[in-house]
CSV table of C-alpha atoms and ligand atoms in Angstrom, one decimal:
chain,number,residue,atom,x,y,z
O,464,MET,CA,0.0,0.0,0.0
O,465,GLN,CA,1.3,3.5,-0.9
O,466,ASN,CA,1.6,6.3,1.7
O,467,PHE,CA,-1.5,8.5,2.0
O,468,ILE,CA,-3.0,11.3,4.0
O,469,TYR,CA,-6.7,10.9,4.5
O,470,LYS,CA,-8.8,13.9,5.6
O,471,ASN,CA,-12.5,14.4,4.7
O,472,PRO,CA,-13.9,17.5,6.4
O,473,THR,CA,-17.4,17.2,5.0
O,474,GLU,CA,-20.2,16.6,7.6
O,475,ILE,CA,-22.9,14.3,6.2
O,476,LEU,CA,-26.5,14.9,7.3
O,477,PHE,CA,-28.3,11.8,6.1
O,478,GLY,CA,-32.0,11.0,6.1
O,479,ARG,CA,-35.6,12.2,6.0
O,480,GLY,CA,-36.2,15.8,7.1
O,481,MET,CA,-32.5,16.6,7.4
O,482,ILE,CA,-32.7,19.8,5.4
O,483,ALA,CA,-33.9,21.5,8.6
O,484,GLU,CA,-30.4,20.9,10.0
O,485,VAL,CA,-29.1,23.6,7.6
O,486,ALA,CA,-30.5,26.4,9.8
O,487,GLY,CA,-28.1,25.9,12.7
O,488,ARG,CA,-25.0,25.3,10.5
O,489,VAL,CA,-25.0,28.5,8.4
O,490,SER,CA,-23.9,31.8,10.0
O,491,ALA,CA,-26.5,34.5,9.8
O,492,ASP,CA,-23.9,37.3,9.9
O,493,ALA,CA,-23.6,37.6,6.1
O,494,PRO,CA,-26.0,36.9,3.2
O,495,VAL,CA,-26.2,33.4,1.9
O,496,LEU,CA,-26.2,32.6,-1.8
O,497,PHE,CA,-28.9,30.0,-2.5
O,498,LEU,CA,-27.7,28.4,-5.7
O,499,TYR,CA,-29.8,26.0,-7.8
O,500,GLY,CA,-30.4,24.6,-11.3
O,501,GLY,CA,-33.2,24.7,-13.8
O,502,GLY,CA,-36.1,24.5,-11.4
O,503,SER,CA,-36.5,20.8,-10.4
O,504,ILE,CA,-36.3,21.9,-6.7
O,505,LYS,CA,-39.3,24.2,-7.2
O,506,ARG,CA,-41.4,21.2,-8.4
O,507,ASN,CA,-40.5,18.7,-5.6
O,508,GLY,CA,-40.7,20.8,-2.5
O,509,VAL,CA,-37.0,21.1,-1.8
O,510,TYR,CA,-37.0,24.8,-2.6
O,511,ASP,CA,-39.6,25.4,0.1
O,512,GLN,CA,-37.8,23.3,2.6
O,513,VAL,CA,-34.6,25.2,2.1
O,514,LYS,CA,-36.4,28.6,2.3
O,515,ALA,CA,-38.0,27.4,5.6
O,516,ALA,CA,-34.6,26.4,7.0
O,517,LEU,CA,-33.1,29.8,6.0
O,518,LYS,CA,-36.0,31.9,7.2
O,519,LYS,CA,-33.8,33.8,9.7
O,520,HIS,CA,-31.0,34.4,7.1
O,521,ARG,CA,-30.6,37.0,4.4
O,522,VAL,CA,-30.9,35.0,1.2
O,523,VAL,CA,-29.7,35.9,-2.2
O,524,GLU,CA,-31.0,33.5,-4.9
O,525,PHE,CA,-29.2,32.5,-8.0
O,526,GLY,CA,-31.0,29.9,-10.2
O,527,GLY,CA,-30.3,28.6,-13.7
O,528,VAL,CA,-27.1,26.6,-13.3
O,529,GLU,CA,-27.0,24.3,-16.3
O,530,ALA,CA,-26.2,20.5,-16.4
O,531,ASN,CA,-22.5,20.5,-17.1
O,532,PRO,CA,-22.3,24.0,-15.5
O,533,LEU,CA,-20.9,26.8,-17.5
O,534,TYR,CA,-18.0,29.0,-16.6
O,535,GLU,CA,-19.9,31.9,-18.1
O,536,THR,CA,-22.8,31.4,-15.7
O,537,CYS,CA,-20.5,30.9,-12.7
O,538,LEU,CA,-18.8,34.2,-13.4
O,539,ALA,CA,-22.2,36.0,-13.3
O,540,ALA,CA,-22.7,34.4,-9.9
O,541,VAL,CA,-19.3,35.6,-8.7
O,542,ASP,CA,-20.4,39.1,-9.5
O,543,VAL,CA,-23.5,38.7,-7.4
O,544,VAL,CA,-21.4,37.2,-4.5
O,545,LYS,CA,-19.0,40.2,-4.6
O,546,ARG,CA,-21.8,42.8,-4.9
O,547,GLU,CA,-24.0,41.4,-2.1
O,548,ARG,CA,-21.0,40.5,0.1
O,549,VAL,CA,-22.1,36.9,0.4
O,550,GLY,CA,-20.5,34.9,3.2
O,551,PHE,CA,-21.8,31.4,2.5
O,552,ILE,CA,-22.9,29.4,-0.6
O,553,LEU,CA,-25.7,26.8,-0.3
O,554,ALA,CA,-25.7,24.7,-3.4
O,555,VAL,CA,-29.0,22.8,-3.9
O,556,GLY,CA,-29.3,20.2,-6.7
O,557,GLY,CA,-27.3,17.6,-8.5
O,558,GLY,CA,-23.5,17.4,-9.1
O,559,SER,CA,-23.7,20.3,-11.6
O,560,VAL,CA,-25.0,22.8,-9.0
O,561,LEU,CA,-22.6,21.6,-6.4
O,562,ASP,CA,-19.7,21.9,-8.7
O,563,ALA,CA,-20.8,25.4,-9.7
O,564,GLY,CA,-21.0,26.3,-6.0
O,565,LYS,CA,-17.4,25.1,-5.4
O,566,PHE,CA,-16.1,27.0,-8.4
O,567,ILE,CA,-17.9,30.2,-7.5
O,568,ALA,CA,-16.6,29.9,-3.9
O,569,ALA,CA,-13.0,29.6,-5.2
O,570,ALA,CA,-13.3,32.2,-7.9
O,571,ALA,CA,-14.8,34.8,-5.5
O,572,CYS,CA,-11.6,34.6,-3.4
O,573,PHE,CA,-9.2,34.3,-6.4
O,574,SER,CA,-6.6,37.1,-6.6
O,575,GLY,CA,-5.2,36.3,-10.1
O,576,ALA,CA,-6.1,37.9,-13.3
O,577,ASP,CA,-8.0,35.0,-15.0
O,578,PRO,CA,-10.3,32.7,-13.0
O,579,TRP,CA,-9.9,30.1,-15.8
O,580,ASP,CA,-6.5,29.5,-14.3
O,581,ILE,CA,-8.3,27.7,-11.4
O,582,LEU,CA,-9.2,25.0,-14.0
O,583,ARG,CA,-6.1,25.3,-16.1
O,584,SER,CA,-4.0,24.5,-13.0
O,585,GLY,CA,-6.3,21.6,-11.9
O,586,GLY,CA,-7.0,23.5,-8.7
O,587,LYS,CA,-3.4,24.3,-7.7
O,588,ALA,CA,-4.2,28.0,-8.1
O,589,VAL,CA,-6.9,27.9,-5.4
O,590,GLN,CA,-5.6,29.6,-2.2
O,591,ALA,CA,-8.9,30.1,-0.4
O,592,ALA,CA,-12.7,29.7,-1.0
O,593,LEU,CA,-15.9,30.8,0.6
O,594,PRO,CA,-17.6,28.0,2.7
O,595,VAL,CA,-20.0,25.9,0.7
O,596,GLY,CA,-22.8,23.7,2.1
O,597,THR,CA,-24.9,21.4,-0.1
O,598,VAL,CA,-28.3,19.8,-0.3
O,599,LEU,CA,-28.0,16.9,-2.8
O,600,THR,CA,-31.0,16.0,-5.0
O,601,LEU,CA,-29.3,13.6,-7.4
O,602,SER,CA,-26.9,10.7,-6.4
O,603,ALA,CA,-24.1,10.2,-8.9
O,604,THR,CA,-21.0,12.4,-8.7
O,605,GLY,CA,-19.9,12.2,-5.0
O,606,SER,CA,-19.4,16.0,-5.3
O,607,GLU,CA,-21.2,16.3,-1.9
O,608,ALA,CA,-18.2,14.8,-0.1
O,609,ASN,CA,-15.1,15.6,-2.2
O,610,GLY,CA,-13.1,18.6,-3.2
O,611,ASN,CA,-13.7,18.2,-7.0
O,612,SER,CA,-15.6,20.3,-9.5
O,613,VAL,CA,-15.9,20.1,-13.3
O,614,ILE,CA,-16.7,23.2,-15.3
O,615,SER,CA,-17.5,23.7,-19.0
O,616,ARG,CA,-16.7,26.7,-21.1
O,617,ARG,CA,-19.1,27.4,-23.9
O,618,ALA,CA,-16.9,29.7,-25.8
O,619,THR,CA,-14.1,27.2,-26.3
O,620,GLN,CA,-16.0,23.9,-26.0
O,621,GLU,CA,-13.7,22.9,-23.1
O,622,LYS,CA,-14.6,20.9,-20.0
O,623,LEU,CA,-12.0,20.8,-17.2
O,624,PRO,CA,-11.9,19.4,-13.7
O,625,PHE,CA,-10.2,21.0,-10.7
O,626,THR,CA,-9.7,19.7,-7.1
O,627,SER,CA,-8.7,21.5,-4.0
O,628,ASN,CA,-8.7,20.9,-0.2
O,629,HIS,CA,-10.4,24.3,0.0
O,630,SER,CA,-13.4,22.9,-2.0
O,631,PHE,CA,-14.8,20.2,0.2
O,632,PRO,CA,-18.3,21.2,1.3
O,633,VAL,CA,-18.5,22.0,5.0
O,634,PHE,CA,-21.7,19.9,5.2
O,635,SER,CA,-24.0,18.0,2.8
O,636,VAL,CA,-27.6,17.1,3.4
O,637,LEU,CA,-28.5,13.7,1.8
O,638,ASP,CA,-32.2,13.2,2.1
O,639,PRO,CA,-33.1,10.2,-0.1
O,640,GLU,CA,-36.7,11.5,-0.5
O,641,THR,CA,-35.4,14.5,-2.5
O,642,THR,CA,-34.4,12.0,-5.2
O,643,PHE,CA,-37.9,10.5,-5.6
O,644,THR,CA,-38.7,12.8,-8.5
O,645,LEU,CA,-35.6,12.0,-10.6
O,646,PRO,CA,-36.4,11.0,-14.2
O,647,PRO,CA,-35.3,7.3,-14.9
O,648,LYS,CA,-32.5,8.6,-17.2
O,649,GLN,CA,-30.9,10.5,-14.3
O,650,VAL,CA,-31.1,7.4,-12.0
O,651,ARG,CA,-29.5,5.3,-14.7
O,652,ASN,CA,-26.8,8.0,-15.1
O,653,GLY,CA,-26.2,8.0,-11.4
O,654,VAL,CA,-25.7,4.2,-11.2
O,655,VAL,CA,-23.2,4.2,-14.1
O,656,ASP,CA,-21.3,7.3,-12.8
O,657,ALA,CA,-20.9,5.8,-9.3
O,658,ILE,CA,-19.8,2.5,-10.7
O,659,ALA,CA,-17.2,4.3,-12.8
O,660,HIS,CA,-15.9,6.2,-9.8
O,661,VAL,CA,-15.3,3.0,-8.0
O,662,MET,CA,-13.6,1.5,-11.1
O,663,GLU,CA,-11.2,4.5,-11.5
O,664,GLN,CA,-9.8,3.7,-8.1
O,665,TYR,CA,-10.0,-0.1,-8.3
O,666,MET,CA,-9.6,-1.4,-11.8
O,667,THR,CA,-5.8,-1.0,-12.0
O,668,PHE,CA,-3.4,-3.6,-10.7
O,669,PRO,CA,-3.0,-5.5,-7.4
O,670,ALA,CA,-1.5,-3.1,-4.8
O,671,ASP,CA,-1.6,-5.0,-1.5
O,672,ALA,CA,-4.7,-3.1,-0.4
O,673,PRO,CA,-7.2,-5.9,0.4
O,674,LEU,CA,-9.5,-3.7,2.5
O,675,GLN,CA,-9.7,-1.0,-0.3
O,676,ASP,CA,-10.5,-3.9,-2.8
O,677,ARG,CA,-13.2,-5.3,-0.6
O,678,MET,CA,-14.8,-1.9,0.1
O,679,ALA,CA,-14.8,-1.1,-3.6
O,680,GLU,CA,-16.4,-4.5,-4.4
O,681,SER,CA,-19.0,-3.9,-1.7
O,682,VAL,CA,-20.0,-0.6,-3.2
O,683,LEU,CA,-20.2,-2.2,-6.7
O,684,GLN,CA,-22.3,-5.1,-5.4
O,685,THR,CA,-24.7,-2.7,-3.6
O,686,LEU,CA,-25.0,-0.5,-6.7
O,687,VAL,CA,-25.7,-3.6,-8.9
O,688,GLU,CA,-28.3,-4.7,-6.4
O,689,VAL,CA,-30.2,-1.5,-5.6
O,690,GLY,CA,-29.8,0.4,-8.9
O,691,PRO,CA,-32.4,-1.7,-10.7
O,692,VAL,CA,-34.7,-1.6,-7.7
O,693,THR,CA,-34.5,2.1,-7.6
O,694,LEU,CA,-35.5,2.3,-11.3
O,695,ALA,CA,-38.3,-0.1,-10.9
O,696,GLU,CA,-39.7,1.4,-7.6
O,697,PRO,CA,-39.0,5.2,-7.6
O,698,LYS,CA,-40.6,5.7,-4.2
O,699,ASN,CA,-38.7,2.8,-2.5
O,700,TYR,CA,-37.0,4.8,0.3
O,701,GLU,CA,-34.7,2.0,1.4
O,702,ALA,CA,-33.4,1.4,-2.1
O,703,ARG,CA,-32.9,5.2,-2.6
O,704,ALA,CA,-31.1,5.5,0.7
O,705,ALA,CA,-28.7,2.6,-0.1
O,706,PHE,CA,-28.0,4.0,-3.5
O,707,MET,CA,-27.4,7.5,-2.2
O,708,TRP,CA,-24.9,6.4,0.4
O,709,SER,CA,-23.2,4.1,-2.1
O,710,ALA,CA,-22.7,6.9,-4.6
O,711,THR,CA,-21.3,9.1,-1.9
O,712,LEU,CA,-18.8,6.5,-0.7
O,713,ALA,CA,-17.8,5.8,-4.3
O,714,LEU,CA,-16.1,9.2,-4.5
O,715,ASN,CA,-15.6,10.6,-1.0
O,716,THR,CA,-11.8,9.8,-1.5
O,717,LEU,CA,-11.9,6.8,0.9
O,718,LEU,CA,-11.6,4.0,-1.7
O,719,GLY,CA,-8.7,5.7,-3.3
O,720,CYS,CA,-6.5,5.8,-0.2
O,721,GLY,CA,-3.1,4.2,-0.8
O,722,VAL,CA,-4.0,2.7,-4.2
O,723,PRO,CA,-3.1,3.5,-7.8
O,724,GLN,CA,-5.9,5.3,-9.7
O,725,ASP,CA,-6.7,5.5,-13.4
O,726,TRP,CA,-9.2,8.3,-14.4
O,727,ALA,CA,-8.6,7.9,-18.2
O,728,THR,CA,-12.2,7.0,-18.7
O,729,HIS,CA,-13.3,10.3,-17.1
O,730,MET,CA,-10.9,12.4,-19.0
O,731,ILE,CA,-11.7,11.0,-22.4
O,732,GLY,CA,-15.4,11.2,-21.4
O,733,HIS,CA,-15.2,14.9,-20.5
O,734,GLU,CA,-14.1,15.5,-24.1
O,735,LEU,CA,-17.1,13.6,-25.5
O,736,THR,CA,-19.3,15.9,-23.4
O,737,ALA,CA,-17.4,19.0,-24.5
O,738,PHE,CA,-17.7,18.2,-28.2
O,739,TYR,CA,-20.9,16.3,-28.5
O,740,GLY,CA,-23.0,17.2,-25.4
O,741,LEU,CA,-23.5,13.7,-24.0
O,742,ASP,CA,-24.4,13.4,-20.4
O,743,HIS,CA,-21.4,12.7,-18.2
O,744,ALA,CA,-22.4,9.1,-17.4
O,745,GLU,CA,-23.2,8.3,-21.0
O,746,THR,CA,-19.6,9.0,-21.9
O,747,LEU,CA,-18.3,6.7,-19.2
O,748,ALA,CA,-20.4,3.8,-20.3
O,749,VAL,CA,-19.0,4.2,-23.9
O,750,VAL,CA,-15.3,4.7,-22.9
O,751,MET,CA,-14.8,2.4,-19.9
O,752,PRO,CA,-15.1,-0.9,-21.7
O,753,GLY,CA,-12.6,0.4,-24.2
O,754,VAL,CA,-10.0,1.4,-21.6
O,755,TRP,CA,-10.3,-2.1,-20.1
O,756,GLN,CA,-9.9,-3.8,-23.5
O,757,HIS,CA,-7.0,-1.6,-24.5
O,758,LYS,CA,-5.3,-2.3,-21.2
O,759,LEU,CA,-6.3,-5.9,-20.9
O,760,ALA,CA,-2.8,-7.2,-20.1
O,761,GLN,CA,-2.1,-4.6,-17.4
O,762,LYS,CA,-5.6,-4.9,-15.8
O,763,LYS,CA,-6.0,-8.6,-16.2
O,764,ALA,CA,-5.5,-9.6,-12.6
O,765,LYS,CA,-8.0,-7.0,-11.3
O,766,LEU,CA,-10.5,-7.7,-14.0
O,767,GLU,CA,-10.4,-11.4,-13.1
O,768,GLN,CA,-10.8,-10.6,-9.4
O,769,TYR,CA,-13.7,-8.3,-10.1
O,770,GLY,CA,-15.3,-10.9,-12.4
O,771,ARG,CA,-15.0,-13.6,-9.7
O,772,ARG,CA,-16.1,-11.5,-6.8
O,773,VAL,CA,-18.9,-9.4,-8.3
O,774,TRP,CA,-20.2,-11.4,-11.2
O,775,ASN,CA,-19.1,-15.0,-10.5
O,776,VAL,CA,-17.3,-15.3,-13.8
O,777,ALA,CA,-13.8,-16.6,-14.4
O,778,SER,CA,-12.2,-14.5,-17.2
O,779,ALA,CA,-11.3,-10.8,-17.7
O,780,LYS,CA,-13.3,-10.9,-21.0
O,781,ALA,CA,-16.4,-12.2,-19.2
O,782,ALA,CA,-16.1,-9.4,-16.6
O,783,ILE,CA,-16.1,-6.8,-19.3
O,784,GLU,CA,-19.1,-8.4,-21.0
O,785,LYS,CA,-21.0,-8.6,-17.7
O,786,THR,CA,-20.4,-4.9,-17.1
O,787,GLU,CA,-21.6,-3.8,-20.5
O,788,ALA,CA,-24.6,-6.1,-20.3
O,789,PHE,CA,-25.5,-4.6,-16.9
O,790,PHE,CA,-25.3,-1.1,-18.3
O,791,ASN,CA,-27.5,-2.1,-21.3
O,792,SER,CA,-30.0,-3.7,-18.9
O,793,ILE,CA,-30.6,-0.4,-17.1
O,794,GLY,CA,-31.0,1.4,-20.5
O,795,MET,CA,-27.5,2.7,-20.9
O,796,PRO,CA,-25.9,2.5,-24.4
O,797,THR,CA,-22.2,1.6,-24.6
O,798,ARG,CA,-21.3,2.5,-28.2
O,799,LEU,CA,-20.7,5.8,-30.0
O,800,GLN,CA,-23.0,4.6,-32.7
O,801,ALA,CA,-26.0,4.9,-30.3
O,802,TYR,CA,-25.4,8.7,-30.4
O,803,ASN,CA,-24.7,8.8,-34.2
O,804,ILE,CA,-21.1,9.9,-33.4
O,805,SER,CA,-18.4,8.9,-36.0
O,806,ALA,CA,-15.6,7.3,-34.1
O,807,GLU,CA,-13.0,8.6,-36.6
O,808,GLU,CA,-14.3,12.2,-36.1
O,809,ALA,CA,-14.2,11.8,-32.3
O,810,VAL,CA,-10.6,10.4,-32.6
O,811,ALA,CA,-9.5,13.3,-34.6
O,812,LYS,CA,-10.9,16.0,-32.3
O,813,ILE,CA,-10.0,14.4,-29.0
O,814,SER,CA,-6.5,13.1,-29.8
O,815,ALA,CA,-5.6,16.5,-31.2
O,816,ARG,CA,-6.7,18.1,-28.0
O,817,PHE,CA,-4.8,15.6,-25.8
O,818,ALA,CA,-1.7,16.1,-28.0
O,819,GLU,CA,-1.9,19.9,-27.7
O,820,ARG,CA,-2.2,19.6,-23.9
O,821,LYS,CA,0.5,16.9,-23.7
O,822,ALA,CA,-2.0,15.1,-21.5
O,823,THR,CA,-1.4,11.6,-20.1
O,824,PHE,CA,-3.7,9.6,-17.8
O,825,GLY,CA,-4.1,6.1,-16.4
O,826,GLU,CA,-2.4,4.3,-13.5
O,827,HIS,CA,0.8,4.0,-15.6
O,828,GLY,CA,0.6,7.5,-17.0
O,829,ASP,CA,0.6,6.1,-20.5
O,830,ILE,CA,-2.9,6.9,-21.8
O,831,ASP,CA,-1.8,9.6,-24.3
O,832,SER,CA,-3.4,10.9,-27.4
O,833,ALA,CA,-2.6,7.8,-29.4
O,834,ALA,CA,-4.0,5.5,-26.7
O,835,ALA,CA,-7.1,7.6,-26.5
O,836,ALA,CA,-7.5,7.2,-30.2
O,837,ALA,CA,-7.2,3.5,-30.0
O,838,ILE,CA,-9.7,3.3,-27.2
O,839,LEU,CA,-12.3,5.4,-29.1
O,840,ARG,CA,-11.8,3.2,-32.2
O,841,LEU,CA,-12.8,0.2,-30.1
O,842,ARG,CA,-16.1,1.9,-29.2
O,843,ALA,CA,-17.5,2.8,-32.7
Y,984,NZQ,O1,-31.3,21.7,-13.1
Y,984,NZQ,P1,-32.5,21.1,-12.5
Y,984,NZQ,O2,-33.8,21.6,-12.9
Y,984,NZQ,O3,-32.3,20.9,-11.0
Y,984,NZQ,O4,-32.6,19.6,-13.1
Y,984,NZQ,C1,-31.5,18.6,-13.0
Y,984,NZQ,C2,-30.7,18.4,-14.3
Y,984,NZQ,O5,-31.5,18.7,-15.4
Y,984,NZQ,C3,-32.1,17.3,-12.7
Y,984,NZQ,N1,-32.4,17.0,-11.3
Y,984,NZQ,C4,-31.5,17.0,-10.3
Y,984,NZQ,N2,-32.2,16.6,-9.2
Y,984,NZQ,C5,-33.4,16.3,-9.5
Y,984,NZQ,C6,-33.6,16.6,-10.9
Y,984,NZQ,N3,-34.8,16.3,-11.5
Y,984,NZQ,C7,-35.8,15.9,-10.8
Y,984,NZQ,N4,-35.7,15.6,-9.5
Y,984,NZQ,C8,-34.5,15.8,-8.8
Y,984,NZQ,N5,-34.4,15.5,-7.5
Y,984,NZQ,O6,-31.2,16.4,-13.2
Y,984,NZQ,C9,-30.5,16.9,-14.3
Y,984,NZQ,C10,-29.0,16.6,-14.2
Y,984,NZQ,O7,-28.4,17.2,-13.1
Y,984,NZQ,P2,-26.8,17.3,-13.0
Y,984,NZQ,O8,-26.5,18.0,-11.7
Y,984,NZQ,O9,-26.2,17.8,-14.2
Y,984,NZQ,O10,-26.4,15.7,-12.9
Y,984,NZQ,P3,-25.2,15.0,-12.1
Y,984,NZQ,O11,-25.4,15.0,-10.7
Y,984,NZQ,O12,-25.0,13.8,-12.8
Y,984,NZQ,O13,-23.9,16.0,-12.4
Y,984,NZQ,C11,-23.2,16.0,-13.6
Y,984,NZQ,C12,-22.0,16.9,-13.5
Y,984,NZQ,O14,-21.1,16.5,-12.4
Y,984,NZQ,C13,-19.8,16.4,-13.0
Y,984,NZQ,C14,-20.1,15.9,-14.4
Y,984,NZQ,O15,-18.9,16.1,-15.2
Y,984,NZQ,C15,-21.2,16.9,-14.8
Y,984,NZQ,O16,-20.7,18.1,-15.1
Y,984,NZQ,N6,-19.0,15.5,-12.1
Y,984,NZQ,C16,-18.6,15.9,-10.9
Y,984,NZQ,C17,-17.8,15.2,-10.1
Y,984,NZQ,C18,-17.3,15.7,-8.8
Y,984,NZQ,N7,-17.6,16.9,-8.4
Y,984,NZQ,O17,-16.7,14.9,-8.0
Y,984,NZQ,C19,-17.3,13.8,-10.5
Y,984,NZQ,C20,-18.0,13.3,-11.6
Y,984,NZQ,O18,-17.1,12.3,-12.3
Y,984,NZQ,C21,-18.5,14.2,-12.7
Y,984,NZQ,O19,-17.4,14.6,-13.6
Y,985,ZN,ZN1,-18.0,10.7,-12.9
């Protein structure tokens, strides 16, 4: 096992009615920015619950954060934060709203000339950030319990992640009932994204980390079990709760302690979203089987272990097939063709961009532009 430092400062408030807990955790000394998305929270009662919790606070609302949140929108929110002297950001919604909240919090405290440097530096440029609390309404990203954020820039068709220790939420409310109104497509997306998060920290090579392996496999088994139940029974609280907690543990940084990590699937996937507008999870379901196939020799031992322990199959190839079949069974396509995307066009665009950035990913640091091209060709 490699050395590691583990610190997760986010307080989790889990269960029915927990939005009320926000009241006592946010200082009333300065205005609070109440950040949300396109309006789902106004239709499912979450907006009213948040307003009730903040009835003694001065609240400044900022709605309209898009899925795959835009840099341009975030900068408009930064202006509001500065003008109103906001002291706390409460982000209420899915991963996109939470990520936007984290970026706004960092950009509001940024002293450099160009806030895009926060993303260009992968977060190294973040020196401070306003405190952010969250109320999560969509289980998928793990953004509620990590220091990551992913921001898209409309003008240049870029989508870049950053991570900072200053960007962990101070608290996150996880009330499974707030997820009852999710469309099936978002539930499907959440299952796939959470599985992919476990895989980025697990599907590498044996690293003498038996506990991390078993924890990862437990999260995978739980997602495979409760994902389909959640889709079939949208009001099943227990299934929603198990799913919600699994998605949080998939990327609250615990599984990744002391083990090699991959993240090539995510980085190639971000480009598919940037160029073609696919949902985040849709890109992962296309790319991940390709990364595994391309790296079959290096990942063979872990693929076999995963196949044996999660699917009860013997070979690496069968483990890949089982995963794809599971994605398809919950309505998630796994080929570029399903989106009418030409693999050759995607190869040209994405490999040019990785070459220009001199980007390399993967647990061996060898997924470069040529490897990304080979992976995408496998996913036509
Ligand atoms: O905008 P509203 O009206 O709220 O509607 C949203 C949105 O249209 C809707 N929704 C959310 N909660 C709902 C609901 N609809 C009904 N009932 C509810 N309870 O769902 C739609 C999608 O929301 P979004 O926040 O975009 O989805 P998700 O949580 O999947 O977030 C995706 C973003 O997170 C990034 C992705 O790249 C993408 O930009 N990621 C963030 C990560 C992180 N911070 O650690 C890691 C991930 O790998 C990922 O990259
Ligand atoms: Zn993801």
